[in-house]
Amino acid sequence: MDTLTRIRAFIDVVEAEGFSSASRKIGRSKALLSKYVRELEDDLGALLLNRTTRQFSLTEAGHTYFKSASEILKEIDNLADLVRENNADLKGKLRISAPRTFADAEIGQSLIDFAAAHPDLTLEIISDDRFVDLVEEGFDIAIRITRLEDSGLIARKLAPFRIIVCATPDFIERHGPMRDPSELTGLPCIVDTNARSLTNWRFRRADGSQFAVNVSARLEVNSPLAAMRATLAGLGVAMLPDFVAKEKIENGELVSIYEDHLVDDRGIYAIYPHRRYLPAKVRAFVDHQTAWFRNTGAL
């Protein structure tokens, strides 16, 4: 019996949380799956699963084996993908984590365009503003809108973007000309709590050094789109990603202020785990996103 077949049976059972559900999912009999897992345990000389009529759980050895075996099988599958010549025929599932800011903005169209280009590939896009653990939570890739920090992950920059400071023309007229960020300490501000800076907004001096201005939040929201709507209503000044506010700036509903003091250290990144063999579907996705931003001029 092929050891890989036994390992795949074990992983299928764990992921489906039981023999019966795994049997229905992959189309193999419950008895056959049970036989494969039992033979794997015999080979290892260790119990991997606790089995009762009503409960299913992993043993401590099972937890350890499942985590390592899953990564090994991913590498084997990735190697098979690597030698396939035609990436246009990508199949399977690609699990993507993307912040709501990305998915809900116009640039989220890049995800739809990728799906349209690969009809045999299933995309599962999870919109979540938190930084997910790609390995622990089973994601193939994540989109992150951030200042890049060191990590054990691989990052590829898809496009740069800026965080701009905005207000309506009427707001600016009421509160006078705005020339220096220090003026923000006396103005009502809209704070996006997803941003790491919160009420400490960072700016740049002429010599390149940075400084922070502590602002007073009239309204706190966890969405840049909601922050923009509040700004459009004249409730205050907001820091917004330029790709969120772009249309409102262009049509004159919002005005970008303190342009000479904006910090340019942000980017949209594709993040994926360090693997020896990068899956063809991940490579194709990253290449597509990079080309999409370059060719559309979206940012």
mmCIF file of C-alpha atoms in Angstrom:
data_model
loop_
_atom_site.group_PDB
_atom_site.id
_atom_site.type_symbol
_atom_site.label_atom_id
_atom_site.label_comp_id
_atom_site.label_asym_id
_atom_site.label_seq_id
_atom_site.Cartn_x
_atom_site.Cartn_y
_atom_site.Cartn_z
ATOM 1 C CA MET A 1 0.000 0.000 0.000
ATOM 2 C CA ASP A 2 1.298 3.457 -0.966
ATOM 3 C CA THR A 3 2.220 5.430 2.151
ATOM 4 C CA LEU A 4 1.070 8.659 0.476
ATOM 5 C CA THR A 5 -2.397 7.167 0.006
ATOM 6 C CA ARG A 6 -2.577 6.396 3.711
ATOM 7 C CA ILE A 7 -1.374 9.892 4.629
ATOM 8 C CA ARG A 8 -3.928 11.510 2.296
ATOM 9 C CA ALA A 9 -6.684 9.389 3.835
ATOM 10 C CA PHE A 10 -5.649 10.513 7.321
ATOM 11 C CA ILE A 11 -5.586 14.187 6.292
ATOM 12 C CA ASP A 12 -8.959 13.873 4.525
ATOM 13 C CA VAL A 13 -10.506 12.400 7.667
ATOM 14 C CA VAL A 14 -9.069 15.104 9.916
ATOM 15 C CA GLU A 15 -10.086 17.960 7.626
ATOM 16 C CA ALA A 16 -13.605 16.551 7.280
ATOM 17 C CA GLU A 17 -13.734 15.935 11.047
ATOM 18 C CA GLY A 18 -14.781 12.321 10.747
ATOM 19 C CA PHE A 19 -14.742 9.180 8.621
ATOM 20 C CA SER A 20 -18.348 9.460 7.443
ATOM 21 C CA SER A 21 -18.054 13.061 6.307
ATOM 22 C CA ALA A 22 -14.698 12.342 4.648
ATOM 23 C CA SER A 23 -16.245 9.375 2.845
ATOM 24 C CA ARG A 24 -19.016 11.566 1.426
ATOM 25 C CA LYS A 25 -16.587 14.314 0.481
ATOM 26 C CA ILE A 26 -13.996 12.292 -1.429
ATOM 27 C CA GLY A 27 -16.118 9.367 -2.615
ATOM 28 C CA ARG A 28 -14.323 6.551 -0.822
ATOM 29 C CA SER A 29 -15.941 4.133 1.587
ATOM 30 C CA LYS A 30 -15.757 4.715 5.303
ATOM 31 C CA ALA A 31 -14.341 1.215 5.773
ATOM 32 C CA LEU A 32 -11.536 1.859 3.285
ATOM 33 C CA LEU A 33 -10.575 5.152 4.939
ATOM 34 C CA SER A 34 -10.584 3.467 8.337
ATOM 35 C CA LYS A 35 -8.349 0.706 6.974
ATOM 36 C CA TYR A 36 -5.835 3.229 5.544
ATOM 37 C CA VAL A 37 -5.636 5.207 8.784
ATOM 38 C CA ARG A 38 -5.261 2.043 10.861
ATOM 39 C CA GLU A 39 -2.419 0.842 8.605
ATOM 40 C CA LEU A 40 -0.725 4.239 8.920
ATOM 41 C CA GLU A 41 -0.930 4.016 12.694
ATOM 42 C CA ASP A 42 0.482 0.491 12.592
ATOM 43 C CA ASP A 43 3.423 1.698 10.482
ATOM 44 C CA LEU A 44 4.088 4.565 12.875
ATOM 45 C CA GLY A 45 3.487 2.559 16.007
ATOM 46 C CA ALA A 46 1.361 5.399 17.395
ATOM 47 C CA LEU A 47 -2.329 6.189 17.797
ATOM 48 C CA LEU A 48 -3.276 9.238 15.710
ATOM 49 C CA LEU A 49 -7.034 9.379 16.240
ATOM 50 C CA ASN A 50 -9.287 8.776 19.193
ATOM 51 C CA ARG A 51 -12.316 6.929 17.862
ATOM 52 C CA THR A 52 -15.657 6.482 19.605
ATOM 53 C CA THR A 53 -19.164 6.193 18.210
ATOM 54 C CA ARG A 54 -19.950 9.825 19.034
ATOM 55 C CA GLN A 55 -16.634 11.644 19.247
ATOM 56 C CA PHE A 56 -13.660 12.207 17.002
ATOM 57 C CA SER A 57 -10.403 13.806 18.093
ATOM 58 C CA LEU A 58 -6.702 13.846 17.386
ATOM 59 C CA THR A 59 -4.196 12.481 19.837
ATOM 60 C CA GLU A 60 -1.144 14.568 20.684
ATOM 61 C CA ALA A 61 0.850 12.501 18.192
ATOM 62 C CA GLY A 62 -1.957 12.989 15.676
ATOM 63 C CA HIS A 63 -1.758 16.777 15.994
ATOM 64 C CA THR A 64 1.985 16.730 15.380
ATOM 65 C CA TYR A 65 1.724 14.310 12.463
ATOM 66 C CA PHE A 66 -1.172 16.137 10.821
ATOM 67 C CA LYS A 67 0.622 19.501 10.775
ATOM 68 C CA SER A 68 3.855 18.126 9.318
ATOM 69 C CA ALA A 69 2.187 15.697 6.912
ATOM 70 C CA SER A 70 -0.062 18.452 5.537
ATOM 71 C CA GLU A 71 2.956 20.609 4.705
ATOM 72 C CA ILE A 72 4.780 17.678 3.092
ATOM 73 C CA LEU A 73 1.792 16.865 0.890
ATOM 74 C CA LYS A 74 1.503 20.528 -0.108
ATOM 75 C CA GLU A 75 5.123 20.455 -1.226
ATOM 76 C CA ILE A 76 4.506 17.285 -3.254
ATOM 77 C CA ASP A 77 1.418 18.793 -4.892
ATOM 78 C CA ASN A 78 3.273 22.059 -5.531
ATOM 79 C CA LEU A 79 6.101 20.180 -7.201
ATOM 80 C CA ALA A 80 3.589 18.512 -9.506
ATOM 81 C CA ASP A 81 2.174 21.938 -10.367
ATOM 82 C CA LEU A 82 5.642 23.249 -11.050
ATOM 83 C CA VAL A 83 6.298 20.813 -13.884
ATOM 84 C CA ARG A 84 2.982 21.473 -15.600
ATOM 85 C CA GLU A 85 3.700 23.703 -18.539
ATOM 86 C CA ASN A 86 0.313 25.318 -19.125
ATOM 87 C CA ASN A 87 -0.699 27.639 -16.288
ATOM 88 C CA ALA A 88 -3.853 28.548 -18.233
ATOM 89 C CA ASP A 89 -5.238 25.169 -17.216
ATOM 90 C CA LEU A 90 -4.972 25.794 -13.485
ATOM 91 C CA LYS A 91 -7.346 23.684 -11.427
ATOM 92 C CA GLY A 92 -8.233 23.252 -7.768
ATOM 93 C CA LYS A 93 -8.856 25.886 -5.117
ATOM 94 C CA LEU A 94 -6.978 29.059 -4.245
ATOM 95 C CA ARG A 95 -7.750 30.382 -0.755
ATOM 96 C CA ILE A 96 -7.096 34.119 -0.484
ATOM 97 C CA SER A 97 -7.224 36.486 2.472
ATOM 98 C CA ALA A 98 -7.864 40.124 1.530
ATOM 99 C CA PRO A 99 -8.783 43.150 3.643
ATOM 100 C CA ARG A 100 -12.262 44.566 3.121
ATOM 101 C CA THR A 101 -10.619 47.824 2.072
ATOM 102 C CA PHE A 102 -9.149 45.997 -0.922
ATOM 103 C CA ALA A 103 -12.077 43.754 -1.812
ATOM 104 C CA ASP A 104 -14.705 46.512 -1.589
ATOM 105 C CA ALA A 105 -12.732 49.174 -3.474
ATOM 106 C CA GLU A 106 -12.479 49.398 -7.261
ATOM 107 C CA ILE A 107 -9.126 47.620 -7.158
ATOM 108 C CA GLY A 108 -10.992 44.544 -5.906
ATOM 109 C CA GLN A 109 -11.897 44.063 -9.571
ATOM 110 C CA SER A 110 -8.433 42.539 -9.949
ATOM 111 C CA LEU A 111 -9.671 39.464 -8.054
ATOM 112 C CA ILE A 112 -12.697 39.110 -10.305
ATOM 113 C CA ASP A 113 -10.566 39.466 -13.421
ATOM 114 C CA PHE A 114 -8.241 36.716 -12.221
ATOM 115 C CA ALA A 115 -11.204 34.411 -11.589
ATOM 116 C CA ALA A 116 -12.541 35.133 -15.069
ATOM 117 C CA ALA A 117 -9.156 34.320 -16.615
ATOM 118 C CA HIS A 118 -9.013 30.892 -14.906
ATOM 119 C CA PRO A 119 -12.498 29.319 -15.067
ATOM 120 C CA ASP A 120 -11.297 25.918 -13.814
ATOM 121 C CA LEU A 121 -9.778 27.406 -10.658
ATOM 122 C CA THR A 122 -12.030 27.913 -7.631
ATOM 123 C CA LEU A 123 -11.324 31.057 -5.619
ATOM 124 C CA GLU A 124 -12.275 31.324 -1.960
ATOM 125 C CA ILE A 125 -11.817 34.980 -0.998
ATOM 126 C CA ILE A 126 -12.101 35.744 2.704
ATOM 127 C CA SER A 127 -12.412 39.485 3.420
ATOM 128 C CA ASP A 128 -10.972 40.159 6.853
ATOM 129 C CA ASP A 129 -9.137 43.209 8.161
ATOM 130 C CA ARG A 130 -7.023 41.242 10.650
ATOM 131 C CA PHE A 131 -3.654 39.731 9.746
ATOM 132 C CA VAL A 132 -4.424 36.031 9.373
ATOM 133 C CA ASP A 133 -1.909 33.265 10.020
ATOM 134 C CA LEU A 134 -1.564 31.821 6.534
ATOM 135 C CA VAL A 135 -0.127 28.467 7.563
ATOM 136 C CA GLU A 136 -2.308 27.814 10.619
ATOM 137 C CA GLU A 137 -5.519 28.938 8.890
ATOM 138 C CA GLY A 138 -4.855 27.264 5.553
ATOM 139 C CA PHE A 139 -4.541 30.259 3.243
ATOM 140 C CA ASP A 140 -2.532 30.038 0.050
ATOM 141 C CA ILE A 141 -1.935 33.782 -0.174
ATOM 142 C CA ALA A 142 -2.911 37.073 1.443
ATOM 143 C CA ILE A 143 -3.255 40.624 0.175
ATOM 144 C CA ARG A 144 -1.988 43.173 2.675
ATOM 145 C CA ILE A 145 -2.186 46.964 2.547
ATOM 146 C CA THR A 146 0.529 48.146 4.875
ATOM 147 C CA ARG A 147 4.053 49.217 5.623
ATOM 148 C CA LEU A 148 5.994 46.030 5.160
ATOM 149 C CA GLU A 149 7.659 44.591 8.243
ATOM 150 C CA ASP A 150 10.039 41.675 8.628
ATOM 151 C CA SER A 151 8.411 38.262 8.860
ATOM 152 C CA GLY A 152 8.996 34.659 7.909
ATOM 153 C CA LEU A 153 6.743 35.104 4.881
ATOM 154 C CA ILE A 154 7.513 35.988 1.284
ATOM 155 C CA ALA A 155 6.200 39.346 0.065
ATOM 156 C CA ARG A 156 5.846 40.711 -3.443
ATOM 157 C CA LYS A 157 4.880 44.338 -3.930
ATOM 158 C CA LEU A 158 1.959 44.687 -6.309
ATOM 159 C CA ALA A 159 1.637 48.467 -6.257
ATOM 160 C CA PRO A 160 2.491 51.513 -4.140
ATOM 161 C CA PHE A 161 -0.171 53.737 -2.643
ATOM 162 C CA ARG A 162 -0.383 56.755 -0.361
ATOM 163 C CA ILE A 163 -2.368 57.625 2.718
ATOM 164 C CA ILE A 164 -3.777 61.099 2.097
ATOM 165 C CA VAL A 165 -5.503 63.597 4.371
ATOM 166 C CA CYS A 166 -8.876 64.793 3.101
ATOM 167 C CA ALA A 167 -11.679 67.207 3.879
ATOM 168 C CA THR A 168 -14.543 68.741 1.945
ATOM 169 C CA PRO A 169 -14.153 72.199 0.335
ATOM 170 C CA ASP A 170 -16.841 73.560 2.677
ATOM 171 C CA PHE A 171 -15.013 72.218 5.742
ATOM 172 C CA ILE A 172 -11.772 73.844 4.604
ATOM 173 C CA GLU A 173 -13.564 77.145 3.973
ATOM 174 C CA ARG A 174 -15.097 77.077 7.472
ATOM 175 C CA HIS A 175 -11.853 76.230 9.250
ATOM 176 C CA GLY A 176 -9.495 78.351 7.194
ATOM 177 C CA PRO A 177 -6.580 77.444 4.891
ATOM 178 C CA MET A 178 -4.737 74.341 5.970
ATOM 179 C CA ARG A 179 -0.989 74.571 5.527
ATOM 180 C CA ASP A 180 0.616 72.569 8.346
ATOM 181 C CA PRO A 181 -0.396 69.202 9.904
ATOM 182 C CA SER A 182 -0.010 70.659 13.419
ATOM 183 C CA GLU A 183 -3.341 72.397 12.775
ATOM 184 C CA LEU A 184 -5.057 69.005 13.110
ATOM 185 C CA THR A 185 -4.786 69.116 16.909
ATOM 186 C CA GLY A 186 -7.589 71.691 16.910
ATOM 187 C CA LEU A 187 -9.808 70.083 14.275
ATOM 188 C CA PRO A 188 -12.406 67.291 14.468
ATOM 189 C CA CYS A 189 -11.027 64.143 12.814
ATOM 190 C CA ILE A 190 -12.436 60.874 11.517
ATOM 191 C CA VAL A 191 -10.302 57.933 12.664
ATOM 192 C CA ASP A 192 -10.167 54.564 10.921
ATOM 193 C CA THR A 193 -9.388 52.114 13.718
ATOM 194 C CA ASN A 194 -7.989 49.608 11.209
ATOM 195 C CA ALA A 195 -5.007 51.917 10.727
ATOM 196 C CA ARG A 196 -2.057 51.236 13.005
ATOM 197 C CA SER A 197 -1.549 54.950 13.665
ATOM 198 C CA LEU A 198 -5.040 55.419 15.173
ATOM 199 C CA THR A 199 -4.989 58.988 16.558
ATOM 200 C CA ASN A 200 -1.230 59.482 16.002
ATOM 201 C CA TRP A 201 -1.042 60.539 12.382
ATOM 202 C CA ARG A 202 2.424 60.405 10.814
ATOM 203 C CA PHE A 203 3.822 63.090 8.521
ATOM 204 C CA ARG A 204 7.118 63.994 6.837
ATOM 205 C CA ARG A 205 9.227 67.126 7.182
ATOM 206 C CA ALA A 206 11.099 68.744 4.301
ATOM 207 C CA ASP A 207 14.327 67.020 5.394
ATOM 208 C CA GLY A 208 12.649 63.603 5.223
ATOM 209 C CA SER A 209 12.323 63.053 8.974
ATOM 210 C CA GLN A 210 8.950 62.034 10.324
ATOM 211 C CA PHE A 211 6.769 63.377 13.103
ATOM 212 C CA ALA A 212 3.382 62.494 14.567
ATOM 213 C CA VAL A 213 0.359 64.675 15.278
ATOM 214 C CA ASN A 214 -2.073 63.525 17.942
ATOM 215 C CA VAL A 215 -5.610 64.179 16.701
ATOM 216 C CA SER A 216 -8.995 64.201 18.414
ATOM 217 C CA ALA A 217 -11.461 61.670 17.014
ATOM 218 C CA ARG A 218 -14.949 63.024 16.512
ATOM 219 C CA LEU A 219 -15.886 59.673 15.008
ATOM 220 C CA GLU A 220 -14.132 56.289 15.043
ATOM 221 C CA VAL A 221 -14.975 53.626 12.464
ATOM 222 C CA ASN A 222 -13.281 50.439 11.321
ATOM 223 C CA SER A 223 -13.752 51.077 7.613
ATOM 224 C CA PRO A 224 -12.085 53.607 5.290
ATOM 225 C CA LEU A 225 -15.272 53.706 3.212
ATOM 226 C CA ALA A 226 -17.279 54.703 6.279
ATOM 227 C CA ALA A 227 -14.588 57.242 7.177
ATOM 228 C CA MET A 228 -14.877 58.722 3.702
ATOM 229 C CA ARG A 229 -18.663 58.990 3.962
ATOM 230 C CA ALA A 230 -18.311 60.803 7.288
ATOM 231 C CA THR A 231 -15.782 63.162 5.728
ATOM 232 C CA LEU A 232 -18.107 63.839 2.802
ATOM 233 C CA ALA A 233 -20.782 64.735 5.351
ATOM 234 C CA GLY A 234 -18.487 67.458 6.669
ATOM 235 C CA LEU A 235 -17.864 65.817 10.050
ATOM 236 C CA GLY A 236 -14.122 66.315 9.964
ATOM 237 C CA VAL A 237 -10.761 65.473 8.433
ATOM 238 C CA ALA A 238 -9.800 61.896 7.579
ATOM 239 C CA MET A 239 -6.736 59.909 6.596
ATOM 240 C CA LEU A 240 -7.711 57.690 3.663
ATOM 241 C CA PRO A 241 -5.969 55.378 1.192
ATOM 242 C CA ASP A 242 -5.665 57.273 -2.087
ATOM 243 C CA PHE A 243 -7.380 54.488 -4.026
ATOM 244 C CA VAL A 244 -10.445 54.850 -1.788
ATOM 245 C CA ALA A 245 -10.699 58.640 -2.115
ATOM 246 C CA LYS A 246 -9.460 58.927 -5.721
ATOM 247 C CA GLU A 247 -12.850 59.448 -7.403
ATOM 248 C CA LYS A 248 -14.042 61.967 -4.798
ATOM 249 C CA ILE A 249 -10.802 63.929 -5.154
ATOM 250 C CA GLU A 250 -11.098 63.976 -8.934
ATOM 251 C CA ASN A 251 -14.691 65.241 -8.932
ATOM 252 C CA GLY A 252 -13.967 67.884 -6.296
ATOM 253 C CA GLU A 253 -16.064 66.476 -3.465
ATOM 254 C CA LEU A 254 -12.923 66.048 -1.360
ATOM 255 C CA VAL A 255 -9.656 67.962 -1.253
ATOM 256 C CA SER A 256 -6.299 66.392 -0.412
ATOM 257 C CA ILE A 257 -4.424 68.589 2.079
ATOM 258 C CA TYR A 258 -0.868 68.680 3.467
ATOM 259 C CA GLU A 259 0.448 67.085 0.268
ATOM 260 C CA ASP A 260 4.025 68.205 0.993
ATOM 261 C CA HIS A 261 3.991 66.339 4.298
ATOM 262 C CA LEU A 262 2.580 62.947 3.274
ATOM 263 C CA VAL A 263 4.598 59.818 4.025
ATOM 264 C CA ASP A 264 5.224 57.544 1.034
ATOM 265 C CA ASP A 265 6.033 54.172 2.572
ATOM 266 C CA ARG A 266 2.888 52.134 1.895
ATOM 267 C CA GLY A 267 2.260 49.370 -0.571
ATOM 268 C CA ILE A 268 -0.138 46.629 -1.577
ATOM 269 C CA TYR A 269 1.598 43.280 -1.145
ATOM 270 C CA ALA A 270 0.943 39.663 -1.956
ATOM 271 C CA ILE A 271 2.111 37.573 1.009
ATOM 272 C CA TYR A 272 2.610 33.818 0.930
ATOM 273 C CA PRO A 273 4.392 31.182 3.026
ATOM 274 C CA HIS A 274 7.962 30.295 2.266
ATOM 275 C CA ARG A 275 7.816 27.068 0.327
ATOM 276 C CA ARG A 276 10.459 25.299 -1.683
ATOM 277 C CA TYR A 277 8.048 24.726 -4.548
ATOM 278 C CA LEU A 278 5.705 27.647 -5.103
ATOM 279 C CA PRO A 279 2.295 26.414 -6.325
ATOM 280 C CA ALA A 280 1.583 27.307 -9.936
ATOM 281 C CA LYS A 281 -1.771 28.797 -8.926
ATOM 282 C CA VAL A 282 -0.089 31.139 -6.417
ATOM 283 C CA ARG A 283 2.558 32.163 -8.940
ATOM 284 C CA ALA A 284 -0.131 32.798 -11.562
ATOM 285 C CA PHE A 285 -2.177 34.894 -9.120
ATOM 286 C CA VAL A 286 0.767 37.076 -8.104
ATOM 287 C CA ASP A 287 1.832 37.589 -11.729
ATOM 288 C CA HIS A 288 -1.732 38.497 -12.697
ATOM 289 C CA GLN A 289 -2.117 41.026 -9.869
ATOM 290 C CA THR A 290 1.211 42.661 -10.662
ATOM 291 C CA ALA A 291 0.297 43.002 -14.346
ATOM 292 C CA TRP A 292 -3.231 44.188 -13.500
ATOM 293 C CA PHE A 293 -2.004 47.134 -11.437
ATOM 294 C CA ARG A 294 0.681 47.981 -13.992
ATOM 295 C CA ASN A 295 -1.656 47.863 -16.999
ATOM 296 C CA THR A 296 -4.796 49.443 -15.539
ATOM 297 C CA GLY A 297 -3.070 52.343 -13.852
ATOM 298 C CA ALA A 298 -5.485 51.877 -10.955
ATOM 299 C CA LEU A 299 -2.933 53.378 -8.543
#
